[in-house]
Amino acid sequence: MNKKKISLTLALVISIMANGCATTGATNVATFGNEYYRENVSKSKNYNELKEYLLKNNMKLGTIAAMSYSTVGGLANIGIDGQRRSFFTAENNVWLKSIMSNLVLSELSGLLLDVAGYTLIFCGDYNHASIGDNGSFGKVEYTYFLSNMTEEQRQISFKQPTLSDCGYDSYLGDIFYKKKIQVSSSPASAKLSIVRKNENIPTTSLDTASLVLKDMAEQAMTGMLTDAEMLQALKDYRLTGSKKIAVEQPSKTTVTEPITAPQPSTNQSVNLDSFKTQCKELGFKVGTADYGNCVLQLMK
């Protein structure tokens, strides 16, 4: 992809973000408000320390949003109003990347630069995502990287093929931090506010699926921006050149601070308690059908 095409893509993403358009076909949604997540990020000690460190050292980060998909599975095969549909169109792909960028762009405003150097890469594995019919629930794994990239490596990364997972390691320069994070959502637990174009028009199934997808991206970006280990990895790499690529097992997260992945246990009741706690943190009320469905989904 040449620089002109990259600029056009970025301009389109920024235009979509500014206008709040849900290009997935959410026909009656003017915008999804992320005030809840922005507030949680702004209150995070880890996030504020990251900003302070970048400012103190006169550093700016590059950013790249990536995703994985194929023509089968995941978002390529979602049940909408009794039909199987694919979210992977040229228009939708731009929207999917934009929802993985907006919180980062807003909360690190002034600390980002579209050049080579220290780069934050955020990838959504939409090929292996689980999305319920009509957006009834969702589960997605995201991977984020910190890398030191030359301009040549950066340009190569823009030309990388679309993979069926987020294994872009060989295209991202000198990666010194990598972490996977798994999030889930449902219409009942989503923390986004919705501004409708017409209050008299009912919410469509596409509206609901778009809500769940964006809510999961916001959760994962919140986990990334408040990750204390990521900041420490940046400090260590600058000081000693050491790297941390250790977090290979997906970790569950809340919408505030990320939680370290639990160690494997043979005690099923402990795992069940963990799932119940996560569902309560996601906003499900104990004893309701939605709460029970949430626990069952996490147990799969």
Coordinates of C-alpha atoms in Angstrom, one line a residue:
M1 CA 0.0 0.0 0.0
N2 CA 1.6 3.3 -1.0
K3 CA 1.6 6.5 1.1
K4 CA -1.3 8.0 -0.8
K5 CA -3.5 5.0 -0.2
I6 CA -2.5 4.9 3.4
S7 CA -3.5 8.6 3.8
L8 CA -6.8 8.0 2.1
T9 CA -7.5 5.0 4.4
L10 CA -6.7 7.1 7.5
A11 CA -8.8 10.0 6.2
L12 CA -11.7 7.6 5.7
V13 CA -11.3 6.1 9.2
I14 CA -11.1 9.6 10.8
S15 CA -14.2 10.7 8.9
I16 CA -16.2 7.7 10.1
M17 CA -15.1 8.3 13.7
A18 CA -15.9 12.0 13.5
N19 CA -19.4 11.4 12.2
G20 CA -20.1 8.3 14.4
C21 CA -21.4 6.3 11.5
A22 CA -22.0 2.6 12.1
T23 CA -21.1 1.4 8.6
T24 CA -22.0 -2.2 9.4
G25 CA -25.6 -1.4 8.4
A26 CA -26.8 -0.2 11.8
T27 CA -29.4 1.9 10.0
N28 CA -30.9 3.7 13.0
V29 CA -27.8 4.4 15.0
A30 CA -26.3 7.9 14.7
T31 CA -23.4 7.1 17.1
F32 CA -22.3 4.8 19.9
G33 CA -21.1 6.8 22.9
N34 CA -18.1 5.5 24.8
E35 CA -18.2 7.8 27.8
Y36 CA -18.2 4.9 30.2
Y37 CA -14.9 3.5 28.9
R38 CA -13.3 6.9 28.5
E39 CA -14.0 7.6 32.2
N40 CA -12.6 4.3 33.3
V41 CA -9.4 4.9 31.3
S42 CA -9.0 8.5 32.5
K43 CA -9.3 7.3 36.2
S44 CA -6.7 4.5 35.7
K45 CA -3.4 4.9 37.5
N46 CA -1.6 2.8 34.9
Y47 CA -3.0 4.9 32.0
N48 CA -1.9 8.2 33.6
E49 CA 1.5 6.8 34.3
L50 CA 1.8 5.8 30.7
K51 CA 0.9 9.3 29.6
E52 CA 3.3 10.9 32.1
Y53 CA 6.1 8.7 31.0
L54 CA 5.6 9.5 27.3
L55 CA 5.4 13.2 28.0
K56 CA 8.4 13.2 30.4
N57 CA 10.6 11.5 27.8
N58 CA 9.2 13.5 24.8
M59 CA 8.0 10.3 23.2
K60 CA 5.3 9.6 20.7
L61 CA 3.9 6.3 19.6
G62 CA 2.9 5.1 16.2
T63 CA -0.3 3.1 16.0
I64 CA -1.5 0.3 13.7
A65 CA -5.0 -1.3 13.8
A66 CA -5.1 -4.8 12.2
M67 CA -7.6 -7.7 12.1
S68 CA -7.8 -11.2 10.9
Y69 CA -10.6 -12.7 8.9
S70 CA -11.4 -15.2 6.2
T71 CA -14.4 -16.0 4.0
V72 CA -15.7 -18.6 6.5
G73 CA -16.2 -18.6 10.2
G74 CA -16.4 -15.7 12.7
L75 CA -17.8 -12.5 11.4
A76 CA -18.1 -14.1 7.9
N77 CA -21.1 -16.1 9.0
I78 CA -23.5 -14.3 11.4
G79 CA -27.1 -15.0 11.7
I80 CA -29.2 -11.9 11.1
D81 CA -33.0 -12.1 11.0
G82 CA -32.9 -15.7 9.9
Q83 CA -30.2 -15.3 7.2
R84 CA -26.4 -16.0 7.3
R85 CA -24.5 -12.8 6.6
S86 CA -20.9 -11.7 6.3
F87 CA -19.6 -8.5 8.0
F88 CA -16.5 -8.5 5.8
T89 CA -17.2 -6.0 3.1
A90 CA -14.8 -3.1 2.1
E91 CA -17.0 -0.6 4.0
N92 CA -17.4 -2.8 7.1
N93 CA -13.7 -3.5 7.3
V94 CA -12.9 0.2 7.5
W95 CA -15.5 0.5 10.3
L96 CA -14.1 -2.5 12.2
K97 CA -10.6 -1.0 12.1
S98 CA -12.0 2.4 13.2
I99 CA -13.7 1.0 16.3
M100 CA -10.3 -0.5 17.3
S101 CA -8.7 2.9 17.0
N102 CA -11.1 5.6 18.4
L103 CA -10.4 5.2 22.1
V104 CA -6.6 5.0 21.6
L105 CA -6.7 8.1 19.3
S106 CA -8.8 10.1 21.8
E107 CA -7.0 9.1 25.0
L108 CA -3.5 9.4 23.6
S109 CA -4.2 12.5 21.6
G110 CA -1.0 14.5 21.1
L111 CA 1.2 11.4 22.0
L112 CA 0.8 9.6 18.7
L113 CA 2.7 10.1 15.5
D114 CA 2.2 8.4 12.1
V115 CA 5.9 7.6 11.7
A116 CA 8.3 4.7 12.4
G117 CA 9.7 4.0 15.8
Y118 CA 7.9 2.8 18.9
T119 CA 4.6 1.4 17.6
L120 CA 1.5 0.1 19.3
I121 CA -0.3 -2.5 17.2
F122 CA -3.8 -3.7 18.1
C123 CA -5.4 -6.7 16.3
G124 CA -8.8 -8.2 16.5
D125 CA -9.1 -11.9 15.7
Y126 CA -12.5 -11.7 14.0
N127 CA -12.0 -14.9 12.1
H128 CA -12.4 -16.9 15.3
A129 CA -14.9 -14.6 17.0
S130 CA -18.2 -16.0 18.4
I131 CA -21.2 -13.8 17.6
G132 CA -24.7 -15.0 18.5
D133 CA -27.6 -14.7 16.1
N134 CA -28.8 -11.1 15.9
G135 CA -26.0 -10.0 18.1
S136 CA -27.3 -11.8 21.2
F137 CA -23.7 -12.2 22.5
G138 CA -20.1 -11.9 21.4
K139 CA -16.7 -13.2 22.3
V140 CA -13.5 -11.9 20.6
E141 CA -9.8 -12.3 21.2
Y142 CA -7.5 -9.3 20.7
T143 CA -3.7 -9.2 20.6
Y144 CA -1.7 -6.1 21.1
F145 CA 2.0 -5.5 20.5
L146 CA 4.7 -2.9 21.3
S147 CA 7.4 -2.9 18.6
N148 CA 10.3 -0.8 17.6
M149 CA 9.9 -0.5 13.8
T150 CA 12.1 1.0 11.1
E151 CA 10.4 2.9 8.3
E152 CA 11.1 0.0 6.0
Q153 CA 9.5 -2.5 8.4
R154 CA 6.5 -0.1 8.9
Q155 CA 5.9 0.1 5.1
I156 CA 6.1 -3.7 4.9
S157 CA 3.5 -4.0 7.7
F158 CA 1.0 -2.1 5.6
K159 CA 1.4 -4.6 2.7
Q160 CA 1.0 -7.7 4.9
P161 CA -1.6 -10.2 3.8
T162 CA -4.7 -10.7 5.9
L163 CA -4.2 -13.7 8.1
S164 CA -6.8 -16.0 9.7
D165 CA -5.4 -15.1 13.1
C166 CA -3.4 -12.2 14.6
G167 CA -0.1 -13.9 14.1
Y168 CA 1.5 -10.9 12.5
D169 CA 4.7 -11.1 14.5
S170 CA 7.1 -11.5 11.5
Y171 CA 5.7 -8.3 9.9
L172 CA 5.9 -5.9 12.9
G173 CA 9.6 -5.2 13.4
D174 CA 11.3 -5.7 16.8
I175 CA 8.4 -6.7 19.0
F176 CA 9.3 -6.3 22.7
Y177 CA 5.8 -6.8 24.2
K178 CA 2.8 -9.0 23.2
K179 CA -0.3 -9.8 25.1
K180 CA -3.6 -11.5 24.3
I181 CA -6.9 -10.4 25.8
Q182 CA -10.3 -12.1 25.5
V183 CA -13.5 -10.2 26.0
S184 CA -17.2 -10.8 25.8
S185 CA -20.4 -8.7 25.6
S186 CA -24.1 -8.8 25.1
P187 CA -26.8 -6.2 24.5
A188 CA -27.6 -6.3 28.3
S189 CA -24.0 -5.9 29.5
A190 CA -22.8 -3.4 26.9
K191 CA -21.7 -0.1 28.4
L192 CA -22.1 2.1 25.3
S193 CA -24.7 4.8 25.0
I194 CA -26.8 4.9 21.8
V195 CA -27.9 8.0 19.9
R196 CA -30.6 7.0 17.4
K197 CA -31.3 8.9 14.2
N198 CA -35.0 8.4 14.7
E199 CA -36.4 7.4 18.1
N200 CA -39.6 6.1 16.5
I201 CA -37.7 3.4 14.5
P202 CA -37.0 0.2 16.5
T203 CA -33.5 -1.1 17.0
T204 CA -32.6 -3.6 14.2
S205 CA -30.6 -6.8 14.5
L206 CA -27.7 -5.1 12.8
D207 CA -27.8 -2.3 15.3
T208 CA -27.5 -4.8 18.1
A209 CA -24.7 -6.8 16.5
S210 CA -22.8 -3.5 15.9
L211 CA -23.3 -2.5 19.5
V212 CA -21.9 -5.8 20.8
L213 CA -18.9 -5.6 18.4
K214 CA -18.0 -2.0 19.3
D215 CA -18.5 -2.7 23.1
M216 CA -15.9 -5.6 22.9
A217 CA -13.4 -3.4 21.1
E218 CA -13.8 -0.7 23.7
Q219 CA -13.3 -3.2 26.5
A220 CA -10.1 -4.5 24.9
M221 CA -8.7 -1.1 24.2
T222 CA -9.4 -0.2 27.9
G223 CA -7.5 -3.2 29.0
M224 CA -4.6 -2.3 26.7
L225 CA -4.4 1.4 27.7
T226 CA -4.5 0.5 31.4
D227 CA -1.9 -2.4 31.2
A228 CA 0.8 -1.8 33.7
E229 CA 3.0 -4.5 32.3
M230 CA 3.0 -2.8 28.9
L231 CA 4.4 0.4 30.3
Q232 CA 7.0 -1.6 32.3
A233 CA 8.0 -3.4 29.1
L234 CA 8.5 -0.1 27.3
K235 CA 10.8 1.1 30.1
D236 CA 12.7 -2.1 30.2
Y237 CA 13.3 -2.2 26.5
R238 CA 14.5 1.4 26.4
L239 CA 16.8 0.7 29.3
T240 CA 18.2 -2.8 28.6
G241 CA 16.7 -4.0 25.3
S242 CA 14.8 -6.8 27.1
K243 CA 11.6 -8.2 25.7
K244 CA 8.4 -9.7 27.1
I245 CA 6.4 -11.9 24.7
A246 CA 5.2 -14.1 27.6
V247 CA 1.5 -13.6 27.7
E248 CA 0.3 -16.3 25.3
Q249 CA -2.7 -17.5 27.2
P250 CA -5.8 -15.4 26.7
S251 CA -6.7 -13.4 29.8
K252 CA -10.2 -12.3 30.8
T253 CA -10.6 -8.6 31.5
T254 CA -13.0 -6.2 33.1
V255 CA -13.7 -2.8 31.7
T256 CA -11.3 -1.1 34.1
E257 CA -7.9 -2.8 34.8
P258 CA -6.8 -6.0 33.1
I259 CA -6.8 -9.2 35.2
T260 CA -3.9 -11.6 35.0
A261 CA -4.9 -14.9 33.5
P262 CA -5.6 -17.5 36.2
Q263 CA -3.3 -20.5 36.6
P264 CA -4.8 -23.8 35.3
S265 CA -6.7 -25.6 38.1
T266 CA -8.3 -28.9 38.5
N267 CA -10.9 -27.5 40.8
Q268 CA -13.9 -26.8 38.5
S269 CA -15.8 -25.0 41.3
V270 CA -13.0 -22.4 41.4
N271 CA -13.3 -21.8 37.7
L272 CA -17.1 -21.6 38.0
D273 CA -16.8 -19.0 40.7
S274 CA -14.5 -17.0 38.4
F275 CA -16.9 -17.1 35.6
K276 CA -19.8 -16.0 37.9
T277 CA -17.7 -13.1 39.1
Q278 CA -16.8 -12.0 35.5
C279 CA -20.5 -12.1 34.5
K280 CA -21.4 -9.9 37.5
E281 CA -18.6 -7.5 36.6
L282 CA -20.0 -7.3 33.0
G283 CA -23.3 -6.1 34.4
F284 CA -25.4 -9.3 34.5
K285 CA -27.8 -9.6 37.4
V286 CA -27.4 -12.8 39.4
G287 CA -30.4 -15.1 39.0
T288 CA -31.5 -13.8 35.6
A289 CA -31.5 -15.9 32.4
D290 CA -28.9 -13.5 30.9
Y291 CA -26.6 -14.1 33.8
G292 CA -26.9 -17.9 33.4
N293 CA -26.3 -17.6 29.6
C294 CA -23.2 -15.5 30.3
V295 CA -21.7 -18.2 32.7
L296 CA -22.5 -20.9 30.1
Q297 CA -20.8 -19.0 27.3
L298 CA -17.6 -18.4 29.4
M299 CA -17.5 -22.1 30.3
K300 CA -17.3 -23.2 26.6

